[in-house]
Coordinates of C-alpha atoms in Angstrom, one line a residue:
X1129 CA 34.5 29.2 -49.2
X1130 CA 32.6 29.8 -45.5
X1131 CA 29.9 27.7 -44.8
X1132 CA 28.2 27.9 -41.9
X1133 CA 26.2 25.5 -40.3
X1134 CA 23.5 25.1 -37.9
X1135 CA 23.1 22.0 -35.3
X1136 CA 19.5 20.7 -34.0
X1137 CA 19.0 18.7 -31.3
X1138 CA 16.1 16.9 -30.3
X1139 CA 15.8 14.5 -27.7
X1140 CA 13.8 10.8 -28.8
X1141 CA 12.8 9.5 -25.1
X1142 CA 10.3 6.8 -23.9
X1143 CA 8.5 7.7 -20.5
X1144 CA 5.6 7.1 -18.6
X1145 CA 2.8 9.8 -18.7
X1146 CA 0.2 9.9 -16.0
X1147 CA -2.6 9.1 -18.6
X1148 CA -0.7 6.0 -20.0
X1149 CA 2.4 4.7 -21.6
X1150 CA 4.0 6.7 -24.4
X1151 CA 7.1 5.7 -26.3
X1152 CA 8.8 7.3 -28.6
X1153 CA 8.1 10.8 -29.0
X1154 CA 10.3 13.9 -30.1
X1155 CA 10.4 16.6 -27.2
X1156 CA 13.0 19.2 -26.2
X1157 CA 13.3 20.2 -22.4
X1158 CA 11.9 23.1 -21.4
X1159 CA 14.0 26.8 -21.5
X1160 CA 13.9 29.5 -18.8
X1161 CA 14.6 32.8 -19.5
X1162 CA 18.2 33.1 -18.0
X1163 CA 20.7 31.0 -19.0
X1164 CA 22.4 31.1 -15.7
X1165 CA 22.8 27.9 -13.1
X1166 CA 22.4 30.4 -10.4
X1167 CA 20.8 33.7 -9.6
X1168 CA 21.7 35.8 -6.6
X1169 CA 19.2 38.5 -5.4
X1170 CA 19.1 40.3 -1.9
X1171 CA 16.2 40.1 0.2
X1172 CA 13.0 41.6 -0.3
X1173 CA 13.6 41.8 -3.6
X1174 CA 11.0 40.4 -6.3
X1175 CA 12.2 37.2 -7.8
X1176 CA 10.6 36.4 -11.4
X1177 CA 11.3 33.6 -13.7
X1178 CA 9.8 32.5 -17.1
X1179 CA 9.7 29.2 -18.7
X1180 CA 8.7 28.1 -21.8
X1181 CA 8.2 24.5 -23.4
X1182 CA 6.5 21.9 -25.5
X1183 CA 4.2 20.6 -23.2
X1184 CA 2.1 21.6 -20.4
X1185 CA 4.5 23.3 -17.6
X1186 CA 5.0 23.6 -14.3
X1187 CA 7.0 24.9 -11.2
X1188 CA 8.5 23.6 -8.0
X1189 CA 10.8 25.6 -5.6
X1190 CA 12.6 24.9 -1.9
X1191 CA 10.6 26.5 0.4
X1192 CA 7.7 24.1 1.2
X1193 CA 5.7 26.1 3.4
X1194 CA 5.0 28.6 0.5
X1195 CA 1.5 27.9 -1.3
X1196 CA 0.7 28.4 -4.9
X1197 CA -1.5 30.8 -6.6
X1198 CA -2.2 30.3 -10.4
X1199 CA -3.2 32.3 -13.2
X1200 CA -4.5 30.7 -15.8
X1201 CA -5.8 32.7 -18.2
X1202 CA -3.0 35.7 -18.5
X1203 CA -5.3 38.0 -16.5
X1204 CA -3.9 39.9 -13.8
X1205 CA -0.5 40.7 -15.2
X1206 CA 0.7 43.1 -12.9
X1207 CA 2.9 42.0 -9.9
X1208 CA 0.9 41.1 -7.1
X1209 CA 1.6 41.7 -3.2
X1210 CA 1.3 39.6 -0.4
X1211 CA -1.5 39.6 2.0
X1212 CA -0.2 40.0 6.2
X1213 CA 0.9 36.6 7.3
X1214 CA 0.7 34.5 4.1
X1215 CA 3.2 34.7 1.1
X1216 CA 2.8 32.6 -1.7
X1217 CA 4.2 31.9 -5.3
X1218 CA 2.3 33.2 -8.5
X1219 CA 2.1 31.4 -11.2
X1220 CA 0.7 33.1 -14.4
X1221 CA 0.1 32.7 -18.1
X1222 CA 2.7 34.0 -20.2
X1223 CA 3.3 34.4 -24.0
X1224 CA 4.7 31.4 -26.2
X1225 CA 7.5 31.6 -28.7
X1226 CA 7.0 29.6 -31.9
X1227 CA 8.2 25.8 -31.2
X1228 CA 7.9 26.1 -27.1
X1229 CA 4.3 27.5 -26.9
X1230 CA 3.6 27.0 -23.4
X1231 CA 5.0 29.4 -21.0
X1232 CA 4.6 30.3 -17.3
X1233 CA 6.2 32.9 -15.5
X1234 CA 6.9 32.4 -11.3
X1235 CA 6.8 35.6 -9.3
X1236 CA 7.6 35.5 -5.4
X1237 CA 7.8 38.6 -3.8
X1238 CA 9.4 39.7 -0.4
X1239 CA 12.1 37.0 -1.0
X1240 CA 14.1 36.0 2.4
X1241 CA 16.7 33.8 2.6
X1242 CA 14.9 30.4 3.2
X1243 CA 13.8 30.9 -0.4
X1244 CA 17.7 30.2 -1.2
X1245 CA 17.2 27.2 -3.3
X1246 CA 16.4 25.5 -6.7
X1247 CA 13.8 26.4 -8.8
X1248 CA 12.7 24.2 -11.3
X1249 CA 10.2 24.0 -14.2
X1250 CA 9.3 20.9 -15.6
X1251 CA 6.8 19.0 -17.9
X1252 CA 3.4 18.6 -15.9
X1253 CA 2.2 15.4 -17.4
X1254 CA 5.3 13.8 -17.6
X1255 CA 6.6 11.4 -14.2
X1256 CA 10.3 11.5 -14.7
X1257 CA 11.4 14.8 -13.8
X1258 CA 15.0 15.2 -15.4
X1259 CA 16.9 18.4 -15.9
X1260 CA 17.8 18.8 -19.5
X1261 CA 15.2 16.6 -20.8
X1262 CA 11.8 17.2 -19.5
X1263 CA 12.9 19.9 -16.7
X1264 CA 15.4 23.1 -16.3
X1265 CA 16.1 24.5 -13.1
X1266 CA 18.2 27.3 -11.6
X1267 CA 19.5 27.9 -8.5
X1268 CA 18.5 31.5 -6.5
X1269 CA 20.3 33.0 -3.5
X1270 CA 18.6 35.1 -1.6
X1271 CA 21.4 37.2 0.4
X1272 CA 20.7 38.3 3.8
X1273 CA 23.6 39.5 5.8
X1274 CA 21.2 38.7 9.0
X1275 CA 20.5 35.1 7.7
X1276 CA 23.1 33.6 5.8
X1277 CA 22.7 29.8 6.8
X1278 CA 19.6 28.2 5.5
X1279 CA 17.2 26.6 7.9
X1280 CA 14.2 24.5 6.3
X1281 CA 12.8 23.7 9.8
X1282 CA 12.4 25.5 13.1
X1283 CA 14.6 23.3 14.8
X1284 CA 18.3 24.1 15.1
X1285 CA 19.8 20.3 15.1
X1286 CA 19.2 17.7 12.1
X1287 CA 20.4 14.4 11.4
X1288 CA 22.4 13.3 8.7
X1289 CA 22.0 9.3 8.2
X1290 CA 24.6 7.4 6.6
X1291 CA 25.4 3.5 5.9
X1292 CA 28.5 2.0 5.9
X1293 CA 28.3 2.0 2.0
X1294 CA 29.2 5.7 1.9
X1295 CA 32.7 7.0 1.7
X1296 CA 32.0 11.0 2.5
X1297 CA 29.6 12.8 4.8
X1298 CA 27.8 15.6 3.0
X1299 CA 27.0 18.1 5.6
X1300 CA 24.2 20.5 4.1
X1301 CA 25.4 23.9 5.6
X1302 CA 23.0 26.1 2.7
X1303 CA 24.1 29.7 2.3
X1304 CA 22.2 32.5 1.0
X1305 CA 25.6 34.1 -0.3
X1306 CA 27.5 31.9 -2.4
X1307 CA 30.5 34.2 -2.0
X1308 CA 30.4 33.8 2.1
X1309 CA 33.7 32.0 3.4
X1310 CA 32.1 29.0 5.6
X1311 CA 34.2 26.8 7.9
X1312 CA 33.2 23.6 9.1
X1313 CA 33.8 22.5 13.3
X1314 CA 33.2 19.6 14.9
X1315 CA 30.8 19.0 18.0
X1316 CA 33.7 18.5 20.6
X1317 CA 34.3 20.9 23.1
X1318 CA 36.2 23.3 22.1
X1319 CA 35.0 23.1 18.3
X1320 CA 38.3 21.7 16.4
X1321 CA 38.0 23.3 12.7
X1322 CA 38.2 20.7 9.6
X1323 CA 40.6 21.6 6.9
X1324 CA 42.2 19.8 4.3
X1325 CA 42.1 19.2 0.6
X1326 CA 40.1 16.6 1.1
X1327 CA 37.4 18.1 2.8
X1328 CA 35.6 20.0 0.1
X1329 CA 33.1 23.0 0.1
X1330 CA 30.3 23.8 -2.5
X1331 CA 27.9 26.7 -2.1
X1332 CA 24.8 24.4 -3.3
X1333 CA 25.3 21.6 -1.3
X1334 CA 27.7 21.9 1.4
X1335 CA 31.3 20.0 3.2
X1336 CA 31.6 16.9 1.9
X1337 CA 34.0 15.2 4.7
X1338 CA 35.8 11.6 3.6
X1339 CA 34.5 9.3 6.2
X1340 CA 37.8 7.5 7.1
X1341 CA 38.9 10.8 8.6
X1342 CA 36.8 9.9 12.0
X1343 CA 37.2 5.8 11.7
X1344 CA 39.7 5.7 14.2
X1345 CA 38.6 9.0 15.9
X1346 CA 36.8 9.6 20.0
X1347 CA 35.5 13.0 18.4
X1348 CA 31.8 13.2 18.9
X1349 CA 30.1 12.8 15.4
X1350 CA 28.4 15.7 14.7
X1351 CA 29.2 19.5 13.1
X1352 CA 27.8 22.9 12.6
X1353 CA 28.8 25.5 9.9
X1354 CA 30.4 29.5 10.8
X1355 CA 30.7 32.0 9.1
X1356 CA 31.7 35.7 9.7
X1357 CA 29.7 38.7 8.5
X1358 CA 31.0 42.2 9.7
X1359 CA 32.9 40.7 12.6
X1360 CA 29.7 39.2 14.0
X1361 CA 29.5 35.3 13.6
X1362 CA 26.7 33.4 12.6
X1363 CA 25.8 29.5 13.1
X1364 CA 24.1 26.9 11.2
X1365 CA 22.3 24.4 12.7
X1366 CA 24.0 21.8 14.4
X1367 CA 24.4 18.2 12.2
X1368 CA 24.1 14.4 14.2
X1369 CA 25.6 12.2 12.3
X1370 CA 24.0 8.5 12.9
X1371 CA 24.9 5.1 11.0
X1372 CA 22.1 3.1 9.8
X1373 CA 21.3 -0.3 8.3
X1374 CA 20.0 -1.4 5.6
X1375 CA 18.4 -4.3 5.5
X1376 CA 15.2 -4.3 5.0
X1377 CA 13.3 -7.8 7.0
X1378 CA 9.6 -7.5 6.6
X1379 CA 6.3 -5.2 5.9
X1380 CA 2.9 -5.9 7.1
X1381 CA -0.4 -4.2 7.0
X1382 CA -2.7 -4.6 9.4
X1383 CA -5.8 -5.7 9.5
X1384 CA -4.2 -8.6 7.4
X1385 CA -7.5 -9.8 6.5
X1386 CA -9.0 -8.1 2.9
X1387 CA -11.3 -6.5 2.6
X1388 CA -11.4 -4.8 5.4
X1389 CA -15.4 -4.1 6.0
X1390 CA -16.7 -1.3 8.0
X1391 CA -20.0 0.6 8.3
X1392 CA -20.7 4.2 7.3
X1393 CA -19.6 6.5 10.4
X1394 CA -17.3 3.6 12.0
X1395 CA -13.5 4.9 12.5
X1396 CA -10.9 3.3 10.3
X1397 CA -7.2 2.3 11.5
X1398 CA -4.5 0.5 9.2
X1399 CA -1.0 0.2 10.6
X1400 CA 1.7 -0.5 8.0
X1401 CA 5.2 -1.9 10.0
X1402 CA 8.7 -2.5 8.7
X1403 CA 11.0 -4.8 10.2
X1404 CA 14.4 -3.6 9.8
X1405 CA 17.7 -3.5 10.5
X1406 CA 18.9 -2.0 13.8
X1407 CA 19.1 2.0 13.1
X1408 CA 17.7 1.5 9.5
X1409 CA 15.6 4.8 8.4
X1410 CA 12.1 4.4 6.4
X1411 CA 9.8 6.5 4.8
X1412 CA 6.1 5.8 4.6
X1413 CA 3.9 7.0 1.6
X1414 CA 0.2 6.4 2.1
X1415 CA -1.8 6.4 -1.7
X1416 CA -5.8 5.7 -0.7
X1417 CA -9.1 6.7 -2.5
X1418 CA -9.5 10.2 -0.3
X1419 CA -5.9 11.6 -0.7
X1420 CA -7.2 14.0 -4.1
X1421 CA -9.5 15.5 -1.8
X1422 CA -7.1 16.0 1.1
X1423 CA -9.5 13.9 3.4
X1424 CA -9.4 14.6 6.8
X1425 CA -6.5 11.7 8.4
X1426 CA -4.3 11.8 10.8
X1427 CA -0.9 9.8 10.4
X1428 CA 1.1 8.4 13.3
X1429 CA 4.7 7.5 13.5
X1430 CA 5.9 3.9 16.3
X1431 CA 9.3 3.5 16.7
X1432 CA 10.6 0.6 18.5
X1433 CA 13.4 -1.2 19.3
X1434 CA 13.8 -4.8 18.9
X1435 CA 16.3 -7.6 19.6
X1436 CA 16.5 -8.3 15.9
X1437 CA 16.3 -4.8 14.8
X1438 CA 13.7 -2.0 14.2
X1439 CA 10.3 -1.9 13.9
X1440 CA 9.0 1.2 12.8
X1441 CA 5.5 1.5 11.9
X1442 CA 2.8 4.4 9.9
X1443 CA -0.6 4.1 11.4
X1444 CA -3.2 5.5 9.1
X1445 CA -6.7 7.4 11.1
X1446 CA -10.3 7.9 9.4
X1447 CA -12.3 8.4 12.3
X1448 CA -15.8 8.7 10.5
X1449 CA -15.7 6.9 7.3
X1450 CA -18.1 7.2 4.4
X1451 CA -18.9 5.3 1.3
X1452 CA -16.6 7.6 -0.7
X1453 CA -13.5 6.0 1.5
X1454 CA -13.9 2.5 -0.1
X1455 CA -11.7 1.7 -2.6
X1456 CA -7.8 0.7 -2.2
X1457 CA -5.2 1.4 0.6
X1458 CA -1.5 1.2 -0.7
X1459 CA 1.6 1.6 1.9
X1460 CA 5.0 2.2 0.2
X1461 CA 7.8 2.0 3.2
X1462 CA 11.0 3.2 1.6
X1463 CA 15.0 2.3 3.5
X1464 CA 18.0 4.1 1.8
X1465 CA 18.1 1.3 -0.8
X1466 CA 14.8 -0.7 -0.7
X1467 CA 11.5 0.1 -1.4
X1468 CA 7.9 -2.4 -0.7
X1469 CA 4.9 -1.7 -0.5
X1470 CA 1.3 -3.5 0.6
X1471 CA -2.3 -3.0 -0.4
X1472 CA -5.6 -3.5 1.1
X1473 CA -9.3 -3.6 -0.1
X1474 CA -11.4 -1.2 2.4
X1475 CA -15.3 -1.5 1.8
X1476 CA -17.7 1.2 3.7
X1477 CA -21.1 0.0 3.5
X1478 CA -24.1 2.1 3.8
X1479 CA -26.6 0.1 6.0
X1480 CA -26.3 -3.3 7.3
X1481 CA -27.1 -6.1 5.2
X1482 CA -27.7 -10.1 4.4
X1483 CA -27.2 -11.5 1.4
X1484 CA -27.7 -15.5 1.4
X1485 CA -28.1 -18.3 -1.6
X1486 CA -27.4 -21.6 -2.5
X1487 CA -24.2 -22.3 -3.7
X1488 CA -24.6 -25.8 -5.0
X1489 CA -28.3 -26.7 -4.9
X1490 CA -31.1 -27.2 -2.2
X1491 CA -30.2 -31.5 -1.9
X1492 CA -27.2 -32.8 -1.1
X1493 CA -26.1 -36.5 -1.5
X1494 CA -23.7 -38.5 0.7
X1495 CA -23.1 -41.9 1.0
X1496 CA -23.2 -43.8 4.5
X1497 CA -19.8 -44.1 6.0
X1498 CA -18.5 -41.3 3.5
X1499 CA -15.9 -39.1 5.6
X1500 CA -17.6 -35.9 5.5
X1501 CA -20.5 -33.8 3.4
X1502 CA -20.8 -30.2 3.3
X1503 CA -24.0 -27.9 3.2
X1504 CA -22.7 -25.0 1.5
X1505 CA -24.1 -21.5 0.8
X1506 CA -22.7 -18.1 -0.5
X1507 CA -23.0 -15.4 2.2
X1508 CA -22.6 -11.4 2.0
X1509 CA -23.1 -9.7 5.1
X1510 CA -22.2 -7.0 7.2
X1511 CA -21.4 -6.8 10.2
X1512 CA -21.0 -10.3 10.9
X1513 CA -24.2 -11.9 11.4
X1514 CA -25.8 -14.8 14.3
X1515 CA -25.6 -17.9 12.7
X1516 CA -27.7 -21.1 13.7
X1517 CA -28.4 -24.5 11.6
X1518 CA -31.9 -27.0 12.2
X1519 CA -32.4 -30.3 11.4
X1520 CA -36.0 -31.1 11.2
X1521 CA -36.6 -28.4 12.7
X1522 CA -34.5 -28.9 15.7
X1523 CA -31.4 -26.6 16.9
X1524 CA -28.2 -27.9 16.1
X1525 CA -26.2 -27.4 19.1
X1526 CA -23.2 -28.6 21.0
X1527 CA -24.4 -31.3 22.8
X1528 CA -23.5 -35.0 22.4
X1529 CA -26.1 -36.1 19.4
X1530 CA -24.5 -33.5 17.3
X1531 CA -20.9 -33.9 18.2
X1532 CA -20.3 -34.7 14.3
X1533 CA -21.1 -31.6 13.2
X1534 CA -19.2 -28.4 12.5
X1535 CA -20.0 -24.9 11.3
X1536 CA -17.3 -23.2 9.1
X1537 CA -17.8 -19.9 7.7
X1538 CA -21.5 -20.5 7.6
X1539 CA -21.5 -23.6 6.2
X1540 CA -22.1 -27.0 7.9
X1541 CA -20.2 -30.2 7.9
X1542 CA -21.5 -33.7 9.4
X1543 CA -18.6 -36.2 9.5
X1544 CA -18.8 -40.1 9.3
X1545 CA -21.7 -40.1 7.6
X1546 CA -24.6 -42.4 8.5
X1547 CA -28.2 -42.9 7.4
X1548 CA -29.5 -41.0 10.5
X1549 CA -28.4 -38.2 8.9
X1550 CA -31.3 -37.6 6.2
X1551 CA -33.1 -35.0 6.6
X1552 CA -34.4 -31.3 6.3
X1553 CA -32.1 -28.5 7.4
X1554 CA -32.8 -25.4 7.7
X1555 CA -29.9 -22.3 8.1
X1556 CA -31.1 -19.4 9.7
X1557 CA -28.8 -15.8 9.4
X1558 CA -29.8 -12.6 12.0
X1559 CA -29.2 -9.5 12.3
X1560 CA -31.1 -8.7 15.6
X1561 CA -30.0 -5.3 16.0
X1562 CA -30.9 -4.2 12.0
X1563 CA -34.4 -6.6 12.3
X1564 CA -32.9 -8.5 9.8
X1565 CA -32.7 -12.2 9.0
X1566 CA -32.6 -14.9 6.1
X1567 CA -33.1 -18.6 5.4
X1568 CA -32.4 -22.1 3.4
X1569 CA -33.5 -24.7 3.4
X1570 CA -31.7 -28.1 2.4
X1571 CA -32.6 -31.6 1.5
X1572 CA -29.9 -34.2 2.9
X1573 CA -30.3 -37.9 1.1
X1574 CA -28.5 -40.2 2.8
X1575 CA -27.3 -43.6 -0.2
X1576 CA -27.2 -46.5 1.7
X1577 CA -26.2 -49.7 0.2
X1578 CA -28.8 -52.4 0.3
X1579 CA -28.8 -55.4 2.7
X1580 CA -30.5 -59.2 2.3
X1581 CA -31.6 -59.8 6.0
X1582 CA -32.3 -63.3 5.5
X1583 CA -28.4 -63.9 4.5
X1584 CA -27.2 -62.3 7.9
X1585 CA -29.8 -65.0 9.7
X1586 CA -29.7 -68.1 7.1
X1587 CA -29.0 -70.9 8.8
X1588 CA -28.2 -74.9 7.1
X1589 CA -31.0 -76.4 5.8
X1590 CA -32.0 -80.2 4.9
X1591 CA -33.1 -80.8 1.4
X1592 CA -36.8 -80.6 0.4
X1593 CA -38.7 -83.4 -0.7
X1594 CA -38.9 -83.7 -4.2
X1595 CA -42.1 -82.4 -5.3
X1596 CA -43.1 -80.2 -2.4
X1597 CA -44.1 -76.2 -2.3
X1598 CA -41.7 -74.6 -0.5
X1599 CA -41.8 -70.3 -0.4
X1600 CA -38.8 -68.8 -0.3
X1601 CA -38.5 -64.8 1.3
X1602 CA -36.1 -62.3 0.3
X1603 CA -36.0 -59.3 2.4
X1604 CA -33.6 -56.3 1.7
X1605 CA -33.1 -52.5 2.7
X1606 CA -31.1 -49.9 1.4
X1607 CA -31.5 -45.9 -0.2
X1608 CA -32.6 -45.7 -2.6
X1609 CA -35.2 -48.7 -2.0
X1610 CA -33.3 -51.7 -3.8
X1611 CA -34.7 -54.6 -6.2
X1612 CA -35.1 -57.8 -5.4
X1613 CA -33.9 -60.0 -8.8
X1614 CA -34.4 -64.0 -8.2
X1615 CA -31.9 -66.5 -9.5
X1616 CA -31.6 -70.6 -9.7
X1617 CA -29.0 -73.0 -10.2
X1618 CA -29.6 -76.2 -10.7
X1619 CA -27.5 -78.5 -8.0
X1620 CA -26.1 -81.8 -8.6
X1621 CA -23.4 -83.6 -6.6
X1622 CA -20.9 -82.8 -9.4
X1623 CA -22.0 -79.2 -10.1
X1624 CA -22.3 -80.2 -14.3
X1625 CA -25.2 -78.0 -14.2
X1626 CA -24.3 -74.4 -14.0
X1627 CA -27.7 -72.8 -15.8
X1628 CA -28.6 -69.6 -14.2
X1629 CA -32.7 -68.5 -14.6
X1630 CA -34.1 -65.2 -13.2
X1631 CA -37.9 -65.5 -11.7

């Protein structure tokens, strides 16, 4: 007996969603509508592509410069046309199928061959992009028998960076024609052609070239890609080859200090720097509050070269900031196998400000001879304000009677402590420009510990006659004021009487 039987697979995955961490759901990866791993159309043509899913979808494709226009409510179904100087990829609405509900066609018309690439449909709210499991993805030749090399920049030389870790050399000689017969030269004069079974060619990605072949080699490092289309010959770009490092030393952000505190209109800088290897490449990724709304920036690149290695460096530009630009600054510097990354606190404040209080109380104790005592206070202010400290009413300054004491951050200090040091003092904060200023007021109690004056000038005396009146004068000072507490022992040549007898 025949029995047949049908398979279903379904894909248990744990990922991180933009909205939160979500573990353990079912999900199957999203379907286009050909089954293909590559398409080849000819230029000008129209180039459409469904996909359908579980999930919220959407598209990515190899030209960058191309923008997006979206349809989101299935209106509109006919193929749109370009307008003069702008081409863009449509994204539309398109019908579900029970199990994969969400669907969205991509439709780019007047194709050329820079659109040579892959195309790939993936889950929207999902991070991890994956063919097969949250993603599909095609690849489309576009042939053009007038453009059959790929160029994704104007320029017709790139770089290929490699570290000593890698055994081959992928040189990325894209076609538009996967069927085209490519060779691969070297940059030496004449061109000396690379053959071999080791040297491999594949239409998506290019010659892969084993790297031992130019160890031992006085060939300059550095191809280009030829090809041969009705007897006339075409070029690709010419590739540098360049060994880098690794090693990844050291990132700073500057200002170093957080937050970083700035008024509303002032211009904003933050320079990010990598210390690495000699040679070593790095990426900078800026995330900061303004990014959503494409807030106006400018990015600079510094390059230099050290002794010790490279320091390269990504210097963030807000040149009139507002209140919306607080919030925090991340840099993410990325080498070929290392990845850091440094935040800072920016705060844009509307109008200037003081903001002063106590932080432990109005009086402050010390004891005479203690090492140091500290009038503090909690400031918030900006910008900076003038800062000046009274006692009794007199300006604390530099000169020689107030060589013991110190302002730090606000705050002031008196070392070695002595009883002169009581008083009232008074901190006074300005803003002259803004017409703004604020005040404390302290209470310093010097403790001093009391003293008998009489002991420090006693001097021998003879013994009183017996039965005279005799007045005896105990004089002390201290702080708090002390008491004076009377005490007698009787005296006898061999001290038998030890009673003691407060007056």
């Amino acid at each position: 007996m025949k029995r047949d039987f049908t398979f279903f697979c379904r894909i248990w995955i744990g990922i991180p969603f933009f909205s939160g961490l979500v573990t353990g759901f079912s999900m199957s990866p999203p379907t286009l509508d050909n089954t293909k791993d590559q398409l080849v159309i000819n230029a000008n043509d129209t180039l459409t592509i469904t996909c359908r899913g579980q999930r919220i979808l959407d598209w990515s494709w190899p030209e960058v410069f191309l923008s997006k226009v979206e349809f989101t409510d299935r209106q509109d179904q006919q193929s749109p046309t370009d307008t003069p100087g702008h081409r863009a990829v449509r994204v539309q609405e398109c019908q579900g199928e029970p199990g994969k509900p969400y669907c969205k066609t991509l439709i780019l018309t007047n194709t050329q061959a820079n659109d040579s690439g892959y195309y790939r449909c993936f889950y929207q709210d999902i991070k991890a992009i994956i063919d097969g499991t949250t993603a599909d993805s095609i690849f489309v030749f576009v042939r053009d028998p007038q453009h059959p090399f790929i160029k994704r920049n104007e320029n017709d030389m790139e770089t290929i960076f490699i570290t000593d870790s890698q055994t081959h050399i992928e040189v990325p000689c894209l076609v538009s024609d996967p069927d085209l017969k490519i060779s691969l030269f070297t940059l030496e004069q004449p061109p000396l052609l690379l053959e071999g079974n080791e040297i491999t060619w594949n239409n998506k990605r290019g010659w892969s070239v084993p790297r031992h072949i130019f160890k031992n080699s006085s060939i300059f490092f550095g191809f280009f890609c030829s090809t041969s289309i009705h007897n006339n010959e075409h070029r690709s770009s010419i590739y540098i080859v360049q060994a880098i490092g690794l090693k990844f030393y050291e990132l700073k952000l500057f200002p170093e200090d957080s937050p970083v505190e700035l008024m509303q209109g002032e211009g904003l800088e933050l320079n990010c720097t990598a210390l690495v290897e000699f040679n070593a490449g790095v990426e900078f990724q800026w995330d900061y509050p303004g990014q959503k709304e494409n807030r106006l920036t400018s990015v600079q690149y510094v390059r230099n070269i050290l002794d010790k290695g490279t320091e390269t460096s990504s210097i963030l530009t807000i040149r009139n900031v507002n209140v919306d630009d607080s919030g925090y600054y991340t840099c993410s510097a990325s080498s070929v196998e290392v990845k850091r990354e440094l935040t800072t606190v920016v705060l844009v404040h509307e109008k200037p400000f003081i903001s002063l209080d106590y932080r432990n109380g109005s009086v402050i104790e010390a004891k005479e001879g203690q090492k140091s005592v500290r009038l503090p206070v909690k400031v918030s202010a900006y910008p900076l304000p003038e800062t000046q400290w009274f006692k009794n009413g007199k300006l604390i300054t530099r000169r020689p009677e107030f060589s013991r004491f110190r302002v730090q951050q606000h705050a002031l200090e008196i070392r070695d402590v002595c009883k002169q040091d009581a008083g009232e003092y008074t901190l006074v904060l300005k803003n002259t420009r803004a017409a703004l200023e604020k005040r404390l007021n302290f209470t310093v109690i010097v403790n001093v510990p009391p003293q008998i004056h009489e002991k420090e000038a006693a001097t021998p005396t003879n013994p009183y006659k017996k039965s005279s009146r005799q007045t005896l004068t105990c004089t002390a000072t201290g702080t708090p004021p002390a008491t004076i507490i009377w005490q007698w022992r009787p005296w006898s040549p061999c001290g038998l009487n030890s009673t003691r007898r407060t007056l």
